[in-house]
Coordinates of C-alpha atoms in Angstrom, one line a residue:
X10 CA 42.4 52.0 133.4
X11 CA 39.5 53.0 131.6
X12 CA 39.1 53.9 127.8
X13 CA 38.7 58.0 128.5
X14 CA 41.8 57.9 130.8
X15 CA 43.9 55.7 128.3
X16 CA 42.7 58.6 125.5
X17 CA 43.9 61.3 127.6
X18 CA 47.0 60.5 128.5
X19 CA 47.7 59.8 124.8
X20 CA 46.7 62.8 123.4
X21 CA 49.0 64.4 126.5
X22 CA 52.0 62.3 125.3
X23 CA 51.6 63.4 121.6
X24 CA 51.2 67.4 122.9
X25 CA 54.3 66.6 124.7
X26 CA 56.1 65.3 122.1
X27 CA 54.9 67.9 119.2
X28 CA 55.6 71.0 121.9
X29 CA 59.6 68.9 122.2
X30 CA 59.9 68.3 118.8
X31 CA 59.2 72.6 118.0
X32 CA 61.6 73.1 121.4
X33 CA 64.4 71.1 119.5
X34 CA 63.9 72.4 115.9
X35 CA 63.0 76.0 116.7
X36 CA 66.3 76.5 119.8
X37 CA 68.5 74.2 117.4
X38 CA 67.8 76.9 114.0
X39 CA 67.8 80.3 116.1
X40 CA 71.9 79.1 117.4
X41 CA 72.9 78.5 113.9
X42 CA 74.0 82.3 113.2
X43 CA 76.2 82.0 116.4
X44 CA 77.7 78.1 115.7
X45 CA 78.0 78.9 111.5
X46 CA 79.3 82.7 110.9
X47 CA 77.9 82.2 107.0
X48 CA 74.1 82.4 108.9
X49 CA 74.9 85.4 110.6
X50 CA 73.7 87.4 107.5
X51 CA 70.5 86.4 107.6
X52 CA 68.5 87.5 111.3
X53 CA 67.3 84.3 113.5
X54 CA 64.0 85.3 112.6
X55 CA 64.2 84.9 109.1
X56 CA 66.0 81.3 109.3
X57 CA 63.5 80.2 110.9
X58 CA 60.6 80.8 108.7
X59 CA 62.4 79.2 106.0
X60 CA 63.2 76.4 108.1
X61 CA 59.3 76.4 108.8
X62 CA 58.7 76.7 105.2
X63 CA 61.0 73.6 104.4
X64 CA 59.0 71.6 107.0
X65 CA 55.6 72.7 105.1
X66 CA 56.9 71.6 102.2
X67 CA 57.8 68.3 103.1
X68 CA 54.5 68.4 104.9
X69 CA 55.5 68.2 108.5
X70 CA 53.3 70.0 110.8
X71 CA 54.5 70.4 114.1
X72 CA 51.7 71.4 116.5
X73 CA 48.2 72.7 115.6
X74 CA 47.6 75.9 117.4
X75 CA 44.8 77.2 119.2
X76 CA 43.1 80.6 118.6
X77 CA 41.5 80.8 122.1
X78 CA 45.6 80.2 123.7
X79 CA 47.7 82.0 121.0
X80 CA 47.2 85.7 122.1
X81 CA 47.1 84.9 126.1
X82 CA 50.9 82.6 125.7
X83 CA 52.4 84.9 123.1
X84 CA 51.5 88.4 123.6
X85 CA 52.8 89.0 127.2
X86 CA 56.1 88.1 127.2
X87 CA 57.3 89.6 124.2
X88 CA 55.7 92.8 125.0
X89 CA 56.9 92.6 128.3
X90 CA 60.3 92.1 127.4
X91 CA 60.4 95.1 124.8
X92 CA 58.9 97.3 127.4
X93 CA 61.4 96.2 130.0
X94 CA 64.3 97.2 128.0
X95 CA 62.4 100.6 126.7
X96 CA 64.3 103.2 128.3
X97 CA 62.1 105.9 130.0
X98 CA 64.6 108.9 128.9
X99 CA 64.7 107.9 125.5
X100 CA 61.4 107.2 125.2
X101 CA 59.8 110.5 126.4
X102 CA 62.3 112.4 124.1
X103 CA 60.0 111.2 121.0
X104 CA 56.9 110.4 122.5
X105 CA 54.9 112.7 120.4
X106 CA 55.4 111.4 117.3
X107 CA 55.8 107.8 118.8
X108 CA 52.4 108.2 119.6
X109 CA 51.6 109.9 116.4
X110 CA 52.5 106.3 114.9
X111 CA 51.0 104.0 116.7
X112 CA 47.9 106.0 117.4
X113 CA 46.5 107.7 113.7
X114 CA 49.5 105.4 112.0
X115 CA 47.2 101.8 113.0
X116 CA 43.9 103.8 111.8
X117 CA 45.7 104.8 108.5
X118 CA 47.1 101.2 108.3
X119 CA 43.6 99.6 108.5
X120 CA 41.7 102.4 106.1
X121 CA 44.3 102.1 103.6
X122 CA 44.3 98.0 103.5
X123 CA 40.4 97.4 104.4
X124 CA 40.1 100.2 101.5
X125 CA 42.1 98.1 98.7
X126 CA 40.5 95.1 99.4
X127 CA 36.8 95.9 99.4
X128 CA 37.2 98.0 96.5
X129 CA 39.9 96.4 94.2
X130 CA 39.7 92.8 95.3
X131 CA 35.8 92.8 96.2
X132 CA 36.7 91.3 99.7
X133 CA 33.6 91.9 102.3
X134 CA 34.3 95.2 104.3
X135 CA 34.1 93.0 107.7
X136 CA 36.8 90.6 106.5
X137 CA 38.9 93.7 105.3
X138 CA 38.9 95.7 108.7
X139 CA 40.0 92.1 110.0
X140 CA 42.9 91.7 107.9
X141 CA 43.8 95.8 108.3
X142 CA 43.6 95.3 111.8
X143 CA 45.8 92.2 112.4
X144 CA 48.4 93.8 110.0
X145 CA 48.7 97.0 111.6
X146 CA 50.7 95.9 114.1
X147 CA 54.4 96.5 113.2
X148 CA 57.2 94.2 114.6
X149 CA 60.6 95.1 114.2
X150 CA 62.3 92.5 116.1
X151 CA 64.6 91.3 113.2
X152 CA 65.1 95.2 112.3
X153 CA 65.9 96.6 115.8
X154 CA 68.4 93.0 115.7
X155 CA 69.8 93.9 112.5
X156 CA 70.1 98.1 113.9
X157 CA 72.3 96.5 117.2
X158 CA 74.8 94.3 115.0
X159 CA 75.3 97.4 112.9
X160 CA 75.5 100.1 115.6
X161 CA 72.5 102.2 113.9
X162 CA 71.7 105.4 115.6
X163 CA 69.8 104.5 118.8
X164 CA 67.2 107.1 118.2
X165 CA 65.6 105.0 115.3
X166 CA 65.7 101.9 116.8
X167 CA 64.1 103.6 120.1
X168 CA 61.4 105.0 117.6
X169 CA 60.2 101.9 115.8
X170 CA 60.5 99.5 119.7
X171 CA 58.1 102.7 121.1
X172 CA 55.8 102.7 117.7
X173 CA 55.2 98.7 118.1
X174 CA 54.8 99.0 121.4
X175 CA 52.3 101.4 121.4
X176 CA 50.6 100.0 118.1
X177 CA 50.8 96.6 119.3
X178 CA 48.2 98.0 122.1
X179 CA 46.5 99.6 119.3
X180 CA 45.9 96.8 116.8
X181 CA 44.3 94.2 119.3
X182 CA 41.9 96.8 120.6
X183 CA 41.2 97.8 117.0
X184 CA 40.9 93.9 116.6
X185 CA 39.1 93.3 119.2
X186 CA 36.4 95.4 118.3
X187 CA 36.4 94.8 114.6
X188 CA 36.3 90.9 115.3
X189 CA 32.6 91.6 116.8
X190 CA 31.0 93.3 114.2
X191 CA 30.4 90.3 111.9
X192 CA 29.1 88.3 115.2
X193 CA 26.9 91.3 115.8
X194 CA 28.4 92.0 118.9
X195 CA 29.8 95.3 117.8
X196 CA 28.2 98.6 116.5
X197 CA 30.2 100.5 113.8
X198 CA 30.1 104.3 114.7
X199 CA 32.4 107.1 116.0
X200 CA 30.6 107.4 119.5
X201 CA 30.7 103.0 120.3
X202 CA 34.4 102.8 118.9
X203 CA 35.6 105.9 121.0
X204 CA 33.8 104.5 124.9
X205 CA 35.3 101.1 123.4
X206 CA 38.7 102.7 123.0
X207 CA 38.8 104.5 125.9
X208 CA 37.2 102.0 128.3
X209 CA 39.7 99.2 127.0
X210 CA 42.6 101.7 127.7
X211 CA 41.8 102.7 130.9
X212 CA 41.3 99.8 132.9
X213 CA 44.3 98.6 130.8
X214 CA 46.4 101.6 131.5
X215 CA 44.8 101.2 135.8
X216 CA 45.8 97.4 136.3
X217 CA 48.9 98.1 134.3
X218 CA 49.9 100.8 136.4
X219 CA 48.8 99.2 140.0
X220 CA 50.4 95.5 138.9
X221 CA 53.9 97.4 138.0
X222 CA 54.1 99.7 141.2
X223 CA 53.1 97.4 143.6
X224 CA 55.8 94.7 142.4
X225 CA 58.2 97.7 142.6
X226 CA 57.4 98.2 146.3
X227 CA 57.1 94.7 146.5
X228 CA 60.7 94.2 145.7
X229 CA 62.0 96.7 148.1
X230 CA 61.3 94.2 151.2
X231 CA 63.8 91.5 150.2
X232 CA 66.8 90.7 147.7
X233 CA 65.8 87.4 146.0
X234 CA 66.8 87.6 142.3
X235 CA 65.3 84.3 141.6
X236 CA 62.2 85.1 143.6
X237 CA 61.9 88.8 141.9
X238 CA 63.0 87.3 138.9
X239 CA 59.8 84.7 139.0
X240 CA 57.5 88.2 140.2
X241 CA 58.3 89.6 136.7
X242 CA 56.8 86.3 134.8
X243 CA 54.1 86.5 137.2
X244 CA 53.3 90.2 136.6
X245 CA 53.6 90.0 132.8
X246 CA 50.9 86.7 132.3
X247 CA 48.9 88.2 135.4
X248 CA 48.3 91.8 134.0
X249 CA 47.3 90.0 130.6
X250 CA 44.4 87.9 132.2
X251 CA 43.1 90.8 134.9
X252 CA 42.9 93.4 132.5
X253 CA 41.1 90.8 129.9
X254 CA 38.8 89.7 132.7
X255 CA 38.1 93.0 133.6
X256 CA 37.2 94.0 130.2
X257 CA 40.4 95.9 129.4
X258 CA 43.2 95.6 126.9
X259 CA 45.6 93.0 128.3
X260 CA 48.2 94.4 125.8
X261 CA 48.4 97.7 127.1
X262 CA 48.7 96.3 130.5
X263 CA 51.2 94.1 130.3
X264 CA 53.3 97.1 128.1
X265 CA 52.5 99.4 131.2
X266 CA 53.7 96.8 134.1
X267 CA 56.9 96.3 131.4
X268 CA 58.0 100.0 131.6
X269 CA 57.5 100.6 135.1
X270 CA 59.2 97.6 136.1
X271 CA 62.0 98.1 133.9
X272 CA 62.5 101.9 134.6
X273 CA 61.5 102.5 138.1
X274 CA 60.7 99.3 139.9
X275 CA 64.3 97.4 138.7
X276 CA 65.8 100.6 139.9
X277 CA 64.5 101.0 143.7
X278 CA 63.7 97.4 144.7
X279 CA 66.4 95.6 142.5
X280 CA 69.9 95.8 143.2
X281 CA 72.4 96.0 140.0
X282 CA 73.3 92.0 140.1
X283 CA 69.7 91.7 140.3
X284 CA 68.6 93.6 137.0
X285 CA 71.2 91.6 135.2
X286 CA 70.0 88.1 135.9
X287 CA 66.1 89.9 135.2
X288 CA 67.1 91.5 132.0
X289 CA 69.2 88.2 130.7
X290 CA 66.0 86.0 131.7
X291 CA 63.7 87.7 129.6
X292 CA 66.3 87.9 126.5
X293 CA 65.8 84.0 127.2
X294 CA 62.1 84.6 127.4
X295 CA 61.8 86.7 124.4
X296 CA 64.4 84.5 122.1
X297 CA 62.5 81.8 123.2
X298 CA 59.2 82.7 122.3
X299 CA 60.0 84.2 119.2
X300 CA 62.0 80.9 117.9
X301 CA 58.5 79.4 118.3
X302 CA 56.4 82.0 116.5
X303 CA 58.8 82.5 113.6
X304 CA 59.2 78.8 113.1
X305 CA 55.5 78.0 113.0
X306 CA 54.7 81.3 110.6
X307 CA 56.2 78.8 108.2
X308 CA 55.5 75.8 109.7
X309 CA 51.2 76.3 109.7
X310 CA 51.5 78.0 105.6
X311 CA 49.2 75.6 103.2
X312 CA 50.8 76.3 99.8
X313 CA 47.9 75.4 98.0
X314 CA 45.9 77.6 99.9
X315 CA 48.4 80.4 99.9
X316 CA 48.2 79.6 96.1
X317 CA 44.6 80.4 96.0
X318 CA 44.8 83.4 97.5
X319 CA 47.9 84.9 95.8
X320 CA 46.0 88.0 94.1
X321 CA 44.4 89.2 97.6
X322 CA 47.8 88.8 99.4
X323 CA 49.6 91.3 96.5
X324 CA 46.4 93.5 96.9
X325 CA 47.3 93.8 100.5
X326 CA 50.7 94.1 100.4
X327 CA 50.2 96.8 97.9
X328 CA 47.8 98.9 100.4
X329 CA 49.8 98.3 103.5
X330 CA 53.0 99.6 102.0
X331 CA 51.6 102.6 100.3
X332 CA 49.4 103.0 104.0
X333 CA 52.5 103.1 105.5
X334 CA 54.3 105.3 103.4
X335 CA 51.4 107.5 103.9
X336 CA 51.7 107.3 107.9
X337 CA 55.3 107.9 107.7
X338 CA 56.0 110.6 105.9
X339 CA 52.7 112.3 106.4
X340 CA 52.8 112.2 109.9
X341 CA 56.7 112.5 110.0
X342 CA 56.1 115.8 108.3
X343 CA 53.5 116.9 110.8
X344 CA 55.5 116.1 113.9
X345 CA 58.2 117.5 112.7
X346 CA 56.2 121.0 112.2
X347 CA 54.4 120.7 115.2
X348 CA 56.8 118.9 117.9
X349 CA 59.9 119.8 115.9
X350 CA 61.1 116.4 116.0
X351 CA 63.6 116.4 113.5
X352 CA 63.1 113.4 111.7
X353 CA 64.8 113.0 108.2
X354 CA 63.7 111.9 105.3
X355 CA 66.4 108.9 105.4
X356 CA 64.9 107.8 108.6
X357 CA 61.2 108.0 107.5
X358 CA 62.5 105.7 105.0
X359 CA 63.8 103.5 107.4
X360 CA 60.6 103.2 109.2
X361 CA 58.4 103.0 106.5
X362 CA 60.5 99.7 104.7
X363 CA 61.3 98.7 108.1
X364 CA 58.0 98.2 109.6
X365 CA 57.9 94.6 109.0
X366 CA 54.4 92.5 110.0
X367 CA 55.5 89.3 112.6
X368 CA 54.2 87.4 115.5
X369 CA 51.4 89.8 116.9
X370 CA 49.7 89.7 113.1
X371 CA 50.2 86.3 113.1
X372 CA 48.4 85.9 116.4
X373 CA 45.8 88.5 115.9
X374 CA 44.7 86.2 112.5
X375 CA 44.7 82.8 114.4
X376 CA 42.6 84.2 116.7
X377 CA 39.9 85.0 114.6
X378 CA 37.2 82.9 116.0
X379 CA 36.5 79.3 113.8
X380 CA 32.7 80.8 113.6
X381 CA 33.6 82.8 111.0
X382 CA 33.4 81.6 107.5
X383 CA 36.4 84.4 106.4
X384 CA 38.3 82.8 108.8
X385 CA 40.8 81.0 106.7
X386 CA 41.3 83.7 104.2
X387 CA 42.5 85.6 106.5
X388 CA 44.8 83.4 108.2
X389 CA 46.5 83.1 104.9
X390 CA 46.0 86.4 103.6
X391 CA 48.3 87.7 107.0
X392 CA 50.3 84.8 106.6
X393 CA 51.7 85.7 102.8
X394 CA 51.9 89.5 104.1
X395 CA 53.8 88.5 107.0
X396 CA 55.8 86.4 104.7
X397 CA 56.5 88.8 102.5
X398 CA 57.7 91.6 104.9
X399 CA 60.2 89.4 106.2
X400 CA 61.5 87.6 103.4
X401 CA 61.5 91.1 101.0
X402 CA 61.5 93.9 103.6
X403 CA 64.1 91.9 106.2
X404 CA 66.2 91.0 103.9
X405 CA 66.5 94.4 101.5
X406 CA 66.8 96.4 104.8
X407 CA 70.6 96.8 105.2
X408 CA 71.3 97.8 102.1
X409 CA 68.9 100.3 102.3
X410 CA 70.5 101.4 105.0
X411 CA 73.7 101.3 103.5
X412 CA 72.3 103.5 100.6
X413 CA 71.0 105.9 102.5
X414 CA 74.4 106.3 105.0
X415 CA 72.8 105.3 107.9
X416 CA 75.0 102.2 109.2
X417 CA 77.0 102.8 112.4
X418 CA 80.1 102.1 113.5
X419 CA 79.8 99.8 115.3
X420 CA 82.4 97.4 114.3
X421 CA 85.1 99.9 115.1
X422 CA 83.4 100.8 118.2
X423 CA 83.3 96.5 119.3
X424 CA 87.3 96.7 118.3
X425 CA 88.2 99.9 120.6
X426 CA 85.9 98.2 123.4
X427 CA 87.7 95.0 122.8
X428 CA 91.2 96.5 123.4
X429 CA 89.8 98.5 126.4
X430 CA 88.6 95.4 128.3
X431 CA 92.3 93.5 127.3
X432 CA 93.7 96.6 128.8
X433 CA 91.6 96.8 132.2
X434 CA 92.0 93.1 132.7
X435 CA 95.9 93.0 132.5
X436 CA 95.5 96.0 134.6
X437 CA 94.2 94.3 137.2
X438 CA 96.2 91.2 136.7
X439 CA 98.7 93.7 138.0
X440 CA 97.4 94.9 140.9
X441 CA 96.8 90.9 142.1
X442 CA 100.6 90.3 141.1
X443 CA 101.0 93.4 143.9
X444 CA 99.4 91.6 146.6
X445 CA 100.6 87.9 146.1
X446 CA 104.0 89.5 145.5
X447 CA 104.9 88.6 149.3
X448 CA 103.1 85.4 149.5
X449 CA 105.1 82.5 151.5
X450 CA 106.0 80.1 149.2
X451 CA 105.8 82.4 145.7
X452 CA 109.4 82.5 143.9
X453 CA 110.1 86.6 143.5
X454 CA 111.8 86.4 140.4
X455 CA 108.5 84.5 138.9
X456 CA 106.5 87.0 139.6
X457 CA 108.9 89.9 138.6
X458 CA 109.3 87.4 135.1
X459 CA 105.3 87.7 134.9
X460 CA 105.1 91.3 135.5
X461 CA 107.4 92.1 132.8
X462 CA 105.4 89.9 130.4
X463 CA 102.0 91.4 131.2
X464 CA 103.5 94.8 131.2
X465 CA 104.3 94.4 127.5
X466 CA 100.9 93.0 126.7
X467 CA 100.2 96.3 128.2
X468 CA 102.1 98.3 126.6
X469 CA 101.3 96.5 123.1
X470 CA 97.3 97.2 123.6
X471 CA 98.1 100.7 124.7
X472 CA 99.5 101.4 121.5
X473 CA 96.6 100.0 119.9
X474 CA 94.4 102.2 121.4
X475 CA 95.8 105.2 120.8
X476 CA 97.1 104.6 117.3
X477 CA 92.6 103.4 116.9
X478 CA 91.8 106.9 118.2
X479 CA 94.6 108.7 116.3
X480 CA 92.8 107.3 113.3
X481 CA 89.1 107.6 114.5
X482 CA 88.7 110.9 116.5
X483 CA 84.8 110.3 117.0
X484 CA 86.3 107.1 119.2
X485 CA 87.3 109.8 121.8
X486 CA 83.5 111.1 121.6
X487 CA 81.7 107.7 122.0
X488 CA 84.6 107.1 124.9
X489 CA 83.3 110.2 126.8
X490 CA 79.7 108.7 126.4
X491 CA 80.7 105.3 127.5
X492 CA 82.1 107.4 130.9
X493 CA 79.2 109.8 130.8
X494 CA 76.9 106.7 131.3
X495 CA 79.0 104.9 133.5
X496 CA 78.7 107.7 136.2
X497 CA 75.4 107.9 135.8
X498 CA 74.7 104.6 136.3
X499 CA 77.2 104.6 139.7
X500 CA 74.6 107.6 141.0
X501 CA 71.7 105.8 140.1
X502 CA 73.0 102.6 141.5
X503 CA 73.8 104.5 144.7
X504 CA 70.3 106.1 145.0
X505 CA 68.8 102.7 144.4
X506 CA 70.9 101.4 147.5
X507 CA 69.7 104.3 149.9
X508 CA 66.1 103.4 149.1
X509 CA 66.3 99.9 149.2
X510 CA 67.9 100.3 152.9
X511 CA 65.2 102.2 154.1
X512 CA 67.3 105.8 154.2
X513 CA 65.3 107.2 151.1
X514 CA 61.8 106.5 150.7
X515 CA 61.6 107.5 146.3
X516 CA 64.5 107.4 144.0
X517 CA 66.1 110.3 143.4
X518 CA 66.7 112.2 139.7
X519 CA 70.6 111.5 138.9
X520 CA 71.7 115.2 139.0
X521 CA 75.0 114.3 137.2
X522 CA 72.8 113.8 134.7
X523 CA 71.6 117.6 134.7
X524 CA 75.4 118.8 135.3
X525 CA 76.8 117.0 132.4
X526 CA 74.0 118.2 130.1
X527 CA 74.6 122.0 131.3
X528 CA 78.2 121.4 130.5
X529 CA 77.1 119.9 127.4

């Protein structure tokens, strides 16, 4: 074996064993909240930089990362999977002021930063569009998490997953671009920024477009789950590298394969078992990847360095969060004149101390190239923001929306469903007791003896139920939705089955969906 060889395959075996060792540490913190109730106050994502920050402190780096591989493993699968699960319907309901946010709200985000820096802290204007740019991107996994557990109006949570969608796509191209000037391959101006932006977009918005509808077709010939489960991986990686190679945005590719997969192509070339095993592989996919990124957000911080950079990072935080309060409510209020959105102030609020800074910043800032000399203050100068945003805004974000009457009810509304699954299942226990009832060999009197038992349950759950709604008439309302969406999802579901056999060659609009809403 010669010495190159032998020098190899060790360096392999320690990558290994560093990529393991984050596996075990990163999987092993992120299940704590569901093993130790205690944790569950405190989102994954949050654990898990403070378990990365313990490791820093005892010094204990677990892999060195590398800025040419963080954007192309990171970026596509978490966009993916938040475009996947973006519903089309909700989405288009708020799509002006959606794209409002992510569109003006990333070029007030990197003004208003960029701004404080060069002026207050003296930081060189090339270094300050950097650090705009890689914190402009909002990412409100812990947030949208934290909106779930407490059954938070749907409409907020669908407006800040649409914003960082959106101003995910955004930032990199913003980043992109801003990353050449200091290496002079860029231009500063209105007229090379806009062919930039919409040359970027395009071919993004093209091999997006013809990745996601040809997998749908795709789909339609055969009912493999594993096989259209492995397309979707395929397509999100794929679109990322074409539209790169081709000089587009990768991001808003991958974003546009996500929601036409997840909203038309899972509906005609998927069957309903299908999108179940898709949608819980990339919740894998997505919880996986993120228990990485959170854990080395405060696994790669250098204290000392973070030290020495302590007065930039509060000059930043300072102009992102009033550049954010300026986004919000300034384009809330125009939206709201112009589109009528109806927004409230108490949901502004939300999305201006909710738009926390994660795993796309992060990236963005490692990927500055190592040719720049402003390289490191960057990395840190993102990294305390980030920190910041989820240890103060993450944290501080319930009770916020506790004081501003916001929280659901979603606890009541897991109890009713609780007592409604008990119910349907002893239902059907019945029904089986029906059919065995004649079975050779079963004992009649056992089975009458059973019947009477489970009728009690029953009857005991029944009671429940109507004594919850008795309580809680708006249970009756969020029952009527729960059967609202359940026929529409049987119409859908049949539609999909017509195409997929060949009888119907597009999917067809549920028109339950227009009948309920006129008797709405």
């Amino acid at each position: 074996m010669t010495l190159e060889s032998a020098v190899g395959e060790a360096a392999i075996e320690a990558n290994l064993k560093q990529f393991l060792l984050v596996l075990s540490v990163s999987l092993s913190v992120a299940t704590l909240p569901q093993a130790i109730s205690w944790f569950r106050q405190i989102p994954y994502t949050l654990l898990l930089v403070i378990a990365g920050l313990g490791l820093a402190i005892l010094d204990v780096r677990l892999v060195n990362l590398s800025p040419e591989l963080i954007l192309a493993i990171f970026l596509p699968p978490l966009l993916f999977e938040a475009a996947w699960n973006l519903k089309w319907s909700n989405l288009k309901r708020d799509l002006f002021p959606i794209c409002l946010y992510a569109v003006l709200g990333v070029v007030i985000s990197i003004v208003g930063v960029a701004f404080g820096l060069n002026q207050i802290a003296g930081v060189p204007l090339t270094t300050a569009l950097l650090v705009g740019a890689s914190l402009s991107a909002t990412d409100p996994v812990s947030v949208t998490a934290l909106f779930r557990e407490l059954g938070v109006d749907k409409r907020l949570s669908t407006l800040m997953e649409g914003e960082s969608l959106f101003n995910d796509g955004m930032a990199v191209v913003a980043f992109s671009f801003l990353v050449g000037l200091p290496l002079g391959t860029k231009q500063l101006g209105v007229q090379p920024v806009l062919i930039e932006l919409v040359t970027v977009v395009g071919i993004g918005l093209a091999v997006g477009a013809l990745i996601g509808f040809g997998i749908s077709y795709l789909t339609q010939r055969f009912d493999l789950p594993l096989v259209e489960q492995s397309l979707t991986l395929v397509s999100a990686y794929g679109t990322y590298i074409i539209a790169e190679e081709l000089g587009g945005s990768g991001v808003i590719g991958v974003v546009t394969t996500g929601l036409i997969l997840g909203n038309f192509g899972s509906r005609i070339g998927m069957n309903p078992r299908t999108r179940v095993i898709v949608s819980e592989f990339w919740e894998f996919i997505a919880f996986f990847v993120n228990s990485i990124v959170f854990l080395l957000i405060g696994d790669q911080l250098r204290f000392a360095s973070l030290a020495d950079n302590l007065g930039i990072i509060g000059i930043t935080i300072g102009g992102m969060v009033f550049a954010r309060l300026v986004s919000v409510y300034g384009l809330g209020f125009l939206t709201n004149r112009v589109a009528k959105s109806n927004i409230g102030l108490p949901e502004q609020t939300i999305l201006w101390w909710g738009g926390l800074r994660g795993s796309v910043s992060i990236a963005l800032a490692l990927s500055v190239p190592t040719i720049l000399g402003e390289r490191e203050e960057v990395i840190y100068t993102v990294f305390g923001v980030v920190l910041f945003t989820l240890l103060v805004q993450g944290l501080t974000t319930k009770p916020l929306l506790e004081k501003l009457n916001l929280l659901g009810d979603q606890p009541l509304r897991q109890e009713y469903l609780q007592l409604v699954a008990h119910q349907s299942a002893l239902k059907r226990v019945l029904q089986y007791l029906d059919d065995v009832d004649e079975r050779p060999g079963i004992d009649q009197e056992f089975c009458r003896y059973q019947e009477t038992l489970i009728r009690g349950e029953l009857k005991q759950f029944e009671e429940k139920i109507d004594k919850l709604q008795d309580e809680y008439p708006r249970l009756q309302t969020f029952a009527s939705e729960q059967l609202k969406n359940e026929l529409l999802a049987v119409e859908a579901n049949t539609y999909a089955e017509f195409v997929q056999s060949g009888r119907l060659n597009q999917e067809l609009a549920p028109l339950l969906q227009e009948v309920l809403e006129e008797k709405d």
